[in-house]
Amino acid sequence: SPYRMTHEQFHARLPLGTAVVDQFLGSNPIPQICLSQATYIWIDGTGENLRCKTRTMDTAPSAVEQYPIWNYDGSSTGQAVGRDSDTYLKAVAHYPDPFLGGQNRLVMCETFDKDMKPTATNHRAKASTVMKQIAHHVPWFGMEQEYLLLDRDGYPLGWPKNGFPAPQGPYYCGVGANKVVGREIIETHYRACLHAGLKIFGTNAEVTPGQWEFQIGCCEGISMGDELWMSRFLLHRVAEQFGVIVTFDPKPAITMGEWNGAGCHTNFSTSAMRGPGGIKYIEAPKHLEHMRMYDPNGGRDNLKRLTGRHETSSAEKFSWGVANRGCSVRIPRSVAEEGKGYFEDRRPSSNCDPYAVTGMIAQSCLL
C-alpha cells in the first residue's frame, strides 16, 4: 500500500533524537571567560533566507551599540555586484547564544550597501522609523509562525515516500507517532528560544502532517521583527543538527491538494484598543497595498495559499468577522465580548518579513 510507512522510506532517522543536539548547550567551550563569540545574523537578497558568520570579541558587549560595524561579500548573497561587493552589517539586537553558551551572543543585524544606505531587503530601516512615530500608542504585536519540516530530499518529513498521509483531521495538536513527526526539533527549538530570552508564547502541531507553529509575543514595536527573525534562525540551526530542513513556503507544490498552507498570523493592539471600550479603535488594515508586503515576492506567494479554502480568506477580497478563521481579519470572540483587545490579521504568509508586516500595519492604522 502507498500509505504504509517503513523505516527504509525515510532519509532522516526516526525518532530524530541524537546526542549532537547537546553538544554545546549548557557549556562554555571558551577557556578564557572574558572572550565572546559574536554570531552576526542577517537577511540576504532573497528577503527570506538568513546568513551568519562569527567573530571573536575581547569582551562580551553589554549593549548592542558596542558591536562594531562589520562587512561581508554582498555579491554572494544577492545584495551587491562582484566589482564592488562590500556590504555592511550593523547590530540592532543581541541575545544569549543557546548553542555556545557562556558569554557568547547571537547578533541580529541590518544590512547596508556601499553608501551606507539600507539594502533592498532591509525593511527594518523603514519599520523602525514608523515605530518611533507611533511609540506613544504603545503598539503590541504577536506573530504565529507556521512552517513545514522536510526530509533532506525536500519531501515533507514523516510522509510516505510513495504516497500521501491520511487526510487532515488527526494531526492538529496531535499526539502519537502516527499523528506527529519532529517533536524533538520543536522542543529543542522551544528551549533554545527561552535560553536566548525570546518572548516565545507557545507551540503546537498544525493541520498538515509535518507542519508546526510557534508564537512570538507580545513584543512592543520593532522588537517584534527582531525576535521573529531570531526565532527563525534558531529553528533552522536546531533542525540543521537533526539533518532536517525547515521551509516557510506558504504552499509547497506537494501540499497544493487538500492540505492547509502556512501563514504568519499577526496580532496587533494599541493602548487605546486594550483599554475600556477599545473595540471602537480597532480599524482593519487596508488590503491591496498590504497584500504586496505580506510575502517577500509582492504578494505572489500568498496567491497559492489565500484561496478562500483551508481556513483562509480570498486574496482578492477583504473580509473580517468575529471568531471567523476564513476572514482576512479576525476579531477574537473574547475581544467582542469584552469590548476591547486586539485583532488578528490572517493574511501574512509564513515567509513574510515581520519588519514589513508590522511596519505596514502600524502605518496604515496609526499614521
Coordinates of N, CA and C in Angstrom, one line a residue, residues 45-255:
G45 N 19.6 38.7 0.1 CA 18.9 39.3 -1.0 C 17.6 38.7 -1.4
T46 N 17.3 37.5 -0.9 CA 16.0 36.9 -1.2 C 14.9 37.5 -0.4
G47 N 15.3 38.1 0.7 CA 14.3 38.6 1.7 C 13.7 37.5 2.5
E48 N 14.2 36.3 2.4 CA 13.7 35.1 3.1 C 14.8 34.4 3.9
N49 N 15.9 34.2 3.2 CA 17.0 33.4 3.8 C 17.9 34.2 4.7
L50 N 18.4 33.5 5.7 CA 19.3 34.1 6.7 C 20.7 33.6 6.4
R51 N 21.6 34.5 6.7 CA 23.1 34.2 6.7 C 23.7 34.5 8.0
C52 N 24.9 33.9 8.3 CA 25.5 34.3 9.6 C 27.0 34.0 9.4
K53 N 27.8 34.7 10.3 CA 29.2 34.5 10.4 C 29.6 35.0 11.8
T54 N 30.7 34.4 12.3 CA 31.1 34.6 13.7 C 32.4 35.3 13.8
R55 N 32.6 36.1 14.8 CA 33.9 36.8 15.2 C 34.1 36.7 16.7
T56 N 35.4 36.8 17.0 CA 35.8 36.8 18.4 C 35.8 38.2 19.0
M57 N 35.2 38.5 20.1 CA 35.2 39.7 20.8 C 36.1 39.6 22.1
D58 N 36.9 40.6 22.4 CA 37.8 40.5 23.6 C 37.0 40.5 24.9
T59 N 35.8 41.2 24.8 CA 34.9 41.1 26.0 C 33.5 41.0 25.4
A60 N 32.6 40.5 26.2 CA 31.2 40.4 25.8 C 30.5 41.7 25.9
P61 N 30.0 42.2 24.8 CA 29.3 43.5 24.8 C 28.1 43.5 25.8
S62 N 27.9 44.6 26.5 CA 26.7 44.7 27.4 C 25.6 45.5 26.7
A63 N 25.9 46.2 25.6 CA 24.9 46.9 24.8 C 25.2 46.7 23.3
V64 N 24.1 46.8 22.6 CA 24.2 46.4 21.1 C 25.0 47.4 20.4
E65 N 25.2 48.7 20.9 CA 26.0 49.7 20.3 C 27.5 49.3 20.3
Q66 N 27.9 48.4 21.2 CA 29.3 48.0 21.3 C 29.8 47.0 20.3
Y67 N 28.9 46.5 19.4 CA 29.3 45.6 18.4 C 29.8 46.5 17.2
P68 N 31.0 46.2 16.7 CA 31.5 47.0 15.6 C 30.7 46.7 14.3
I69 N 30.6 47.7 13.4 CA 30.1 47.5 12.1 C 31.0 46.6 11.4
W70 N 30.4 45.5 10.7 CA 31.2 44.5 10.0 C 30.8 44.5 8.6
N71 N 31.5 43.8 7.7 CA 31.1 43.7 6.3 C 31.1 42.3 5.8
Y72 N 30.6 42.0 4.7 CA 30.6 40.7 4.0 C 30.5 40.9 2.5
D73 N 30.6 39.8 1.8 CA 30.6 39.8 0.4 C 29.1 39.7 -0.1
G74 N 28.6 40.9 -0.4 CA 27.2 41.0 -0.8 C 26.9 40.4 -2.2
S75 N 28.0 40.2 -3.0 CA 27.8 39.6 -4.3 C 27.5 38.1 -4.2
S76 N 27.8 37.5 -3.1 CA 27.4 36.1 -2.8 C 26.1 35.9 -2.1
T77 N 25.4 37.0 -1.8 CA 24.1 37.0 -1.1 C 23.0 37.7 -1.9
G78 N 23.3 38.1 -3.2 CA 22.4 38.8 -4.0 C 22.1 40.2 -3.6
Q79 N 23.1 40.8 -3.0 CA 23.0 42.2 -2.5 C 24.0 43.2 -3.0
A80 N 24.9 42.8 -3.9 CA 25.9 43.6 -4.5 C 26.5 43.0 -5.7
V81 N 27.3 43.7 -6.4 CA 28.0 43.1 -7.6 C 29.4 42.8 -7.2
G82 N 30.1 41.9 -7.9 CA 31.4 41.4 -7.6 C 32.5 42.5 -7.6
R83 N 32.3 43.5 -8.5 CA 33.4 44.5 -8.6 C 33.3 45.5 -7.4
D84 N 32.2 45.5 -6.7 CA 32.1 46.4 -5.5 C 31.2 45.8 -4.5
S85 N 31.7 44.7 -3.9 CA 30.8 43.8 -3.2 C 30.7 44.0 -1.7
D86 N 31.5 44.9 -1.1 CA 31.4 45.0 0.4 C 30.1 45.5 0.8
T87 N 29.4 44.8 1.7 CA 28.1 45.2 2.2 C 28.2 45.2 3.7
Y88 N 27.5 46.1 4.4 CA 27.8 46.3 5.8 C 26.7 45.8 6.7
L89 N 27.2 45.4 7.9 CA 26.3 44.8 8.9 C 26.3 45.7 10.1
K90 N 25.1 46.1 10.6 CA 25.0 47.0 11.8 C 24.2 46.2 12.8
A91 N 24.7 46.0 14.0 CA 24.0 45.3 15.0 C 22.8 46.1 15.5
V92 N 21.6 45.4 15.7 CA 20.4 46.1 16.1 C 19.8 45.4 17.4
A93 N 20.2 44.1 17.6 CA 19.7 43.4 18.8 C 20.6 42.2 19.1
H94 N 20.8 41.9 20.3 CA 21.6 40.7 20.7 C 21.0 39.9 21.7
Y95 N 21.3 38.6 21.7 CA 20.7 37.6 22.6 C 21.8 36.6 23.0
P96 N 21.6 36.0 24.2 CA 22.5 34.9 24.6 C 22.4 33.8 23.6
D97 N 23.6 33.2 23.3 CA 23.7 32.1 22.3 C 23.4 30.7 23.0
P98 N 22.3 30.1 22.7 CA 21.9 28.8 23.4 C 22.8 27.7 23.0
F99 N 23.5 27.8 21.9 CA 24.3 26.7 21.4 C 25.7 26.8 22.0
L100 N 26.4 27.9 22.0 CA 27.7 28.1 22.5 C 27.7 28.4 24.0
G101 N 26.6 28.9 24.6 CA 26.6 29.2 26.0 C 27.5 30.3 26.4
G102 N 27.8 30.4 27.7 CA 28.7 31.3 28.3 C 28.4 32.8 27.9
Q103 N 29.5 33.5 27.5 CA 29.3 34.9 27.2 C 29.1 35.1 25.7
N104 N 28.8 34.1 25.0 CA 28.6 34.2 23.5 C 27.2 34.8 23.2
R105 N 27.2 35.4 22.0 CA 26.0 36.2 21.7 C 25.6 35.9 20.2
L106 N 24.2 35.9 20.0 CA 23.7 36.0 18.6 C 23.3 37.4 18.4
V107 N 23.7 37.9 17.2 CA 23.5 39.4 17.0 C 22.7 39.6 15.7
M108 N 21.5 40.1 15.8 CA 20.7 40.4 14.7 C 21.1 41.8 14.1
C109 N 21.3 41.8 12.7 CA 21.9 42.9 12.1 C 21.0 43.4 10.9
E110 N 21.1 44.7 10.7 CA 20.6 45.3 9.5 C 21.7 45.3 8.4
T111 N 21.3 45.4 7.1 CA 22.3 45.4 6.0 C 22.2 46.7 5.3
F112 N 23.5 47.2 4.9 CA 23.6 48.5 4.3 C 24.6 48.3 3.1
D113 N 24.3 49.1 2.0 CA 25.1 49.0 0.8 C 26.4 49.8 1.0
K114 N 27.2 49.9 -0.1 CA 28.5 50.6 0.0 C 28.4 52.1 0.4
D115 N 27.2 52.7 0.2 CA 27.0 54.1 0.5 C 26.3 54.2 1.9
M116 N 26.2 53.1 2.6 CA 25.6 53.0 3.9 C 24.1 53.4 3.9
K117 N 23.5 53.0 2.8 CA 22.0 53.1 2.6 C 21.4 51.7 2.8
P118 N 20.2 51.6 3.3 CA 19.6 50.3 3.5 C 19.5 49.5 2.2
T119 N 19.9 48.2 2.3 CA 19.7 47.4 1.1 C 18.2 47.2 0.8
A120 N 17.9 46.6 -0.4 CA 16.6 46.5 -0.8 C 15.7 45.6 0.1
T121 N 16.4 44.6 0.8 CA 15.6 43.7 1.7 C 15.8 44.1 3.1
N122 N 16.3 45.3 3.4 CA 16.3 45.8 4.7 C 15.0 46.6 5.0
H123 N 14.0 45.9 5.4 CA 12.7 46.5 5.7 C 12.7 47.1 7.1
R124 N 13.7 46.7 7.9 CA 13.7 47.2 9.3 C 13.9 48.7 9.4
A125 N 14.7 49.2 8.5 CA 15.0 50.7 8.5 C 13.7 51.5 8.4
K126 N 12.9 51.2 7.5 CA 11.6 52.0 7.4 C 10.7 51.7 8.6
A127 N 10.6 50.4 8.9 CA 9.7 50.0 10.0 C 10.1 50.7 11.3
S128 N 11.4 50.8 11.5 CA 11.8 51.4 12.8 C 11.4 52.9 12.8
T129 N 11.5 53.6 11.7 CA 11.0 55.0 11.6 C 9.6 55.1 12.0
V130 N 8.7 54.2 11.4 CA 7.3 54.2 11.7 C 7.1 53.9 13.2
M131 N 7.8 52.9 13.8 CA 7.5 52.6 15.2 C 7.9 53.7 16.1
K132 N 8.9 54.5 15.8 CA 9.3 55.6 16.6 C 8.2 56.7 16.5
Q133 N 7.6 56.9 15.4 CA 6.5 57.9 15.2 C 5.2 57.5 16.0
I134 N 5.0 56.2 16.2 CA 3.7 55.8 16.8 C 4.0 55.2 18.2
A135 N 5.2 55.4 18.8 CA 5.6 54.8 20.0 C 4.6 55.2 21.2
H136 N 4.0 56.4 21.1 CA 3.1 56.8 22.2 C 1.8 56.0 22.2
H137 N 1.5 55.3 21.1 CA 0.4 54.4 21.1 C 0.7 53.0 21.8
V138 N 1.9 52.8 22.1 CA 2.4 51.5 22.7 C 1.9 50.3 21.9
P139 N 2.4 50.2 20.7 CA 1.9 49.1 19.8 C 2.5 47.7 20.3
W140 N 1.6 46.8 20.5 CA 2.0 45.4 20.8 C 1.7 44.5 19.6
F141 N 2.6 43.6 19.4 CA 2.4 42.6 18.3 C 2.7 41.2 18.8
G142 N 2.0 40.2 18.2 CA 2.3 38.8 18.4 C 2.2 38.2 17.0
M143 N 3.1 37.3 16.7 CA 3.1 36.6 15.4 C 3.1 35.1 15.6
E144 N 2.3 34.4 14.8 CA 2.1 33.0 14.8 C 2.8 32.4 13.6
Q145 N 4.0 31.8 13.8 CA 4.8 31.3 12.7 C 4.5 29.9 12.4
E146 N 3.9 29.6 11.2 CA 3.7 28.2 10.8 C 4.8 27.8 9.8
Y147 N 5.2 26.6 9.8 CA 6.2 26.1 8.9 C 6.1 24.6 8.7
L148 N 6.8 24.1 7.7 CA 6.8 22.6 7.4 C 8.2 22.0 7.5
L149 N 8.3 20.9 8.1 CA 9.6 20.2 8.2 C 9.7 19.3 7.0
L150 N 10.9 19.3 6.4 CA 11.2 18.5 5.2 C 12.4 17.5 5.5
D151 N 12.3 16.4 4.8 CA 13.4 15.5 4.8 C 14.5 16.1 3.9
R152 N 15.7 15.5 3.8 CA 16.8 16.1 3.0 C 16.5 16.0 1.5
D153 N 15.6 15.2 1.1 CA 15.2 15.1 -0.3 C 14.1 16.1 -0.6
G154 N 13.7 17.0 0.3 CA 12.7 18.0 0.1 C 11.3 17.6 0.2
Y155 N 11.1 16.3 0.6 CA 9.8 15.8 0.8 C 9.3 16.0 2.3
P156 N 8.1 16.3 2.5 CA 7.6 16.5 3.9 C 8.0 15.4 4.9
L157 N 8.6 15.8 6.0 CA 9.1 14.8 7.0 C 7.9 14.0 7.5
G158 N 8.1 12.7 7.5 CA 7.0 11.8 8.0 C 6.0 11.4 7.0
W159 N 6.0 11.9 5.8 CA 5.1 11.5 4.7 C 5.7 10.2 4.1
P160 N 4.9 9.3 3.7 CA 5.4 8.1 3.0 C 5.9 8.5 1.6
K161 N 7.1 8.0 1.2 CA 7.8 8.4 0.0 C 7.0 8.1 -1.3
N162 N 6.2 7.1 -1.3 CA 5.4 6.7 -2.5 C 3.9 7.0 -2.4
G163 N 3.5 7.9 -1.6 CA 2.1 8.2 -1.4 C 1.9 9.4 -0.5
F164 N 0.7 9.5 0.1 CA 0.4 10.6 0.9 C -0.2 10.1 2.2
P165 N -0.1 10.9 3.3 CA -0.7 10.5 4.6 C -2.2 10.5 4.5
A166 N -2.8 10.0 5.5 CA -4.2 10.0 5.6 C -4.7 11.5 5.6
P167 N -5.9 11.7 5.2 CA -6.4 13.1 5.2 C -6.3 13.9 6.5
Q168 N -6.3 15.2 6.4 CA -6.3 16.1 7.5 C -7.4 15.8 8.5
G169 N -7.1 16.0 9.8 CA -8.0 15.7 10.8 C -7.4 15.4 12.1
P170 N -6.5 14.3 12.2 CA -5.9 13.9 13.4 C -4.6 14.6 13.8
Y171 N -4.1 15.5 12.9 CA -2.7 16.0 13.1 C -2.7 17.2 14.0
Y172 N -3.7 18.1 13.9 CA -3.6 19.4 14.6 C -3.6 19.1 16.1
C173 N -2.5 19.6 16.8 CA -2.3 19.4 18.2 C -2.3 17.9 18.5
G174 N -1.9 17.1 17.6 CA -1.9 15.6 17.8 C -0.8 15.1 18.7
V175 N -1.0 13.8 19.1 CA -0.1 13.1 20.0 C 0.0 11.7 19.4
G176 N 1.2 11.2 19.3 CA 1.4 9.9 18.8 C 2.2 9.8 17.5
A177 N 3.0 8.8 17.3 CA 3.9 8.7 16.2 C 3.2 8.6 14.8
N178 N 1.9 8.2 14.9 CA 1.1 8.2 13.6 C 0.4 9.5 13.4
K179 N 0.6 10.5 14.2 CA 0.0 11.8 14.0 C 0.9 13.0 13.9
V180 N 2.1 12.9 14.6 CA 3.0 14.0 14.6 C 4.4 13.5 14.3
V181 N 5.3 14.3 13.7 CA 6.7 14.0 13.5 C 7.5 15.2 13.7
G182 N 8.7 15.0 14.4 CA 9.6 16.1 14.6 C 9.5 16.8 15.9
R183 N 8.8 16.2 16.9 CA 8.6 16.9 18.2 C 10.0 17.1 18.8
E184 N 11.0 16.3 18.6 CA 12.3 16.5 19.1 C 12.8 17.9 18.7
I185 N 12.6 18.2 17.4 CA 13.1 19.5 16.9 C 12.3 20.7 17.6
I186 N 11.0 20.5 17.7 CA 10.1 21.6 18.2 C 10.5 21.9 19.7
E187 N 10.7 20.8 20.5 CA 11.0 21.0 21.9 C 12.4 21.6 22.1
T188 N 13.4 21.2 21.3 CA 14.7 21.8 21.3 C 14.7 23.3 20.9
H189 N 13.9 23.6 19.9 CA 13.8 25.0 19.5 C 13.1 25.8 20.5
Y190 N 12.1 25.3 21.2 CA 11.4 26.0 22.3 C 12.4 26.3 23.4
R191 N 13.2 25.3 23.8 CA 14.2 25.6 24.8 C 15.2 26.6 24.4
A192 N 15.7 26.5 23.1 CA 16.7 27.4 22.6 C 16.1 28.9 22.7
C193 N 14.9 29.1 22.3 CA 14.3 30.4 22.3 C 14.2 30.9 23.7
L194 N 13.8 30.1 24.7 CA 13.8 30.5 26.1 C 15.2 30.9 26.6
H195 N 16.2 30.1 26.2 CA 17.6 30.4 26.6 C 18.0 31.7 26.1
A196 N 17.6 32.0 24.8 CA 18.0 33.3 24.2 C 17.2 34.5 24.7
G197 N 16.2 34.2 25.6 CA 15.4 35.4 26.1 C 14.4 35.9 25.2
L198 N 14.0 35.1 24.2 CA 12.9 35.5 23.3 C 11.6 35.3 23.9
K199 N 10.6 36.1 23.5 CA 9.3 36.0 24.1 C 8.4 35.0 23.4
I200 N 8.9 33.7 23.4 CA 8.1 32.7 22.8 C 6.9 32.3 23.7
F201 N 5.7 32.4 23.1 CA 4.5 32.2 23.8 C 4.1 30.7 23.9
G202 N 4.3 30.0 22.8 CA 3.9 28.6 22.8 C 4.1 27.9 21.5
T203 N 3.7 26.7 21.3 CA 3.9 25.9 20.1 C 2.9 24.8 20.0
N204 N 2.6 24.4 18.8 CA 1.7 23.3 18.6 C 1.8 22.7 17.2
A205 N 1.5 21.4 17.1 CA 1.4 20.7 15.8 C 0.2 21.3 15.0
E206 N 0.4 21.5 13.7 CA -0.6 22.1 12.9 C -1.4 21.1 12.1
V207 N -2.2 21.6 11.2 CA -3.3 20.8 10.5 C -2.7 19.8 9.5
T208 N -1.6 20.3 8.7 CA -1.0 19.4 7.8 C 0.1 18.6 8.5
P209 N 0.2 17.3 8.2 CA 1.2 16.5 8.9 C 2.6 17.0 8.6
G210 N 3.4 17.0 9.6 CA 4.8 17.6 9.5 C 4.8 19.1 9.6
Q211 N 3.7 19.7 9.8 CA 3.6 21.2 9.9 C 3.4 21.5 11.4
W212 N 4.1 22.6 11.8 CA 4.1 23.1 13.2 C 4.0 24.6 13.2
E213 N 3.7 25.1 14.4 CA 3.6 26.5 14.6 C 4.2 26.9 16.0
F214 N 4.9 28.1 16.0 CA 5.2 28.6 17.3 C 4.8 30.1 17.3
Q215 N 4.6 30.7 18.5 CA 4.1 32.0 18.6 C 5.2 32.9 19.3
I216 N 5.4 34.1 18.8 CA 6.3 35.0 19.5 C 5.5 36.3 19.9
G217 N 5.6 36.7 21.1 CA 4.9 37.9 21.5 C 4.3 37.7 22.9
C218 N 3.9 38.8 23.5 CA 3.7 40.2 22.9 C 5.1 40.9 22.9
C219 N 5.3 41.5 21.8 CA 6.5 42.4 21.6 C 6.1 43.8 21.3
E220 N 6.8 44.7 21.8 CA 6.5 46.1 21.5 C 7.3 46.7 20.4
G221 N 6.6 47.3 19.4 CA 7.3 48.0 18.3 C 8.2 47.1 17.5
I222 N 9.4 47.6 17.2 CA 10.3 47.0 16.3 C 10.9 45.7 16.8
S223 N 10.8 45.4 18.1 CA 11.3 44.2 18.7 C 10.6 43.0 18.1
M224 N 9.4 43.2 17.6 CA 8.6 42.0 17.1 C 9.4 41.4 15.9
G225 N 9.9 42.3 15.0 CA 10.6 41.8 13.8 C 11.9 41.1 14.3
D226 N 12.6 41.8 15.2 CA 13.9 41.3 15.7 C 13.7 39.9 16.2
E227 N 12.7 39.7 17.1 CA 12.6 38.4 17.8 C 12.1 37.3 16.8
L228 N 11.2 37.6 15.9 CA 10.7 36.6 15.0 C 11.9 36.1 14.1
W229 N 12.7 37.1 13.5 CA 13.8 36.6 12.7 C 14.8 35.8 13.5
M230 N 15.0 36.2 14.8 CA 16.0 35.4 15.6 C 15.4 34.0 15.9
S231 N 14.1 33.9 16.1 CA 13.5 32.6 16.4 C 13.5 31.7 15.1
R232 N 13.4 32.3 14.0 CA 13.5 31.6 12.7 C 15.0 31.0 12.6
F233 N 16.0 31.9 12.9 CA 17.3 31.4 12.8 C 17.6 30.3 13.8
L234 N 17.1 30.3 15.0 CA 17.2 29.2 15.9 C 16.6 28.0 15.4
L235 N 15.4 28.1 14.8 CA 14.7 26.9 14.2 C 15.6 26.3 13.2
H236 N 16.1 27.1 12.2 CA 17.0 26.5 11.2 C 18.2 25.8 11.8
R237 N 18.8 26.4 12.8 CA 20.0 25.9 13.4 C 19.7 24.6 14.2
V238 N 18.6 24.5 14.9 CA 18.2 23.3 15.6 C 17.9 22.2 14.6
A239 N 17.2 22.5 13.6 CA 16.8 21.5 12.6 C 18.1 21.0 11.8
E240 N 19.0 21.9 11.6 CA 20.3 21.5 11.0 C 21.0 20.4 11.7
Q241 N 20.9 20.4 13.1 CA 21.6 19.4 13.9 C 20.9 18.1 13.8
F242 N 19.6 18.1 13.4 CA 18.9 16.8 13.2 C 18.9 16.3 11.7
G243 N 19.6 17.1 10.9 CA 19.6 16.7 9.4 C 18.2 16.9 8.8
V244 N 17.5 17.9 9.3 CA 16.1 18.2 8.7 C 16.1 19.6 8.2
I245 N 15.2 19.8 7.2 CA 15.1 21.2 6.6 C 13.8 21.8 7.1
V246 N 13.8 23.1 7.3 CA 12.6 23.9 7.6 C 12.2 24.7 6.4
T247 N 11.0 24.7 5.9 CA 10.5 25.6 4.9 C 9.4 26.5 5.4
F248 N 9.5 27.7 5.0 CA 8.5 28.7 5.3 C 7.6 29.0 4.1
D249 N 7.8 28.2 3.0 CA 7.0 28.4 1.8 C 5.5 28.3 2.2
P250 N 4.7 29.2 1.9 CA 3.3 29.2 2.3 C 2.5 28.1 1.7
K251 N 2.9 27.5 0.6 CA 2.2 26.4 -0.1 C 3.1 25.6 -1.0
P252 N 4.0 24.8 -0.4 CA 4.9 24.0 -1.3 C 4.1 23.1 -2.3
A253 N 4.7 22.8 -3.4 CA 4.0 22.1 -4.5 C 3.3 20.8 -4.0
I254 N 4.0 20.1 -3.2 CA 3.5 18.8 -2.7 C 2.2 19.0 -1.9
T255 N 2.0 20.2 -1.3 CA 0.8 20.4 -0.5 C -0.3 21.2 -1.2

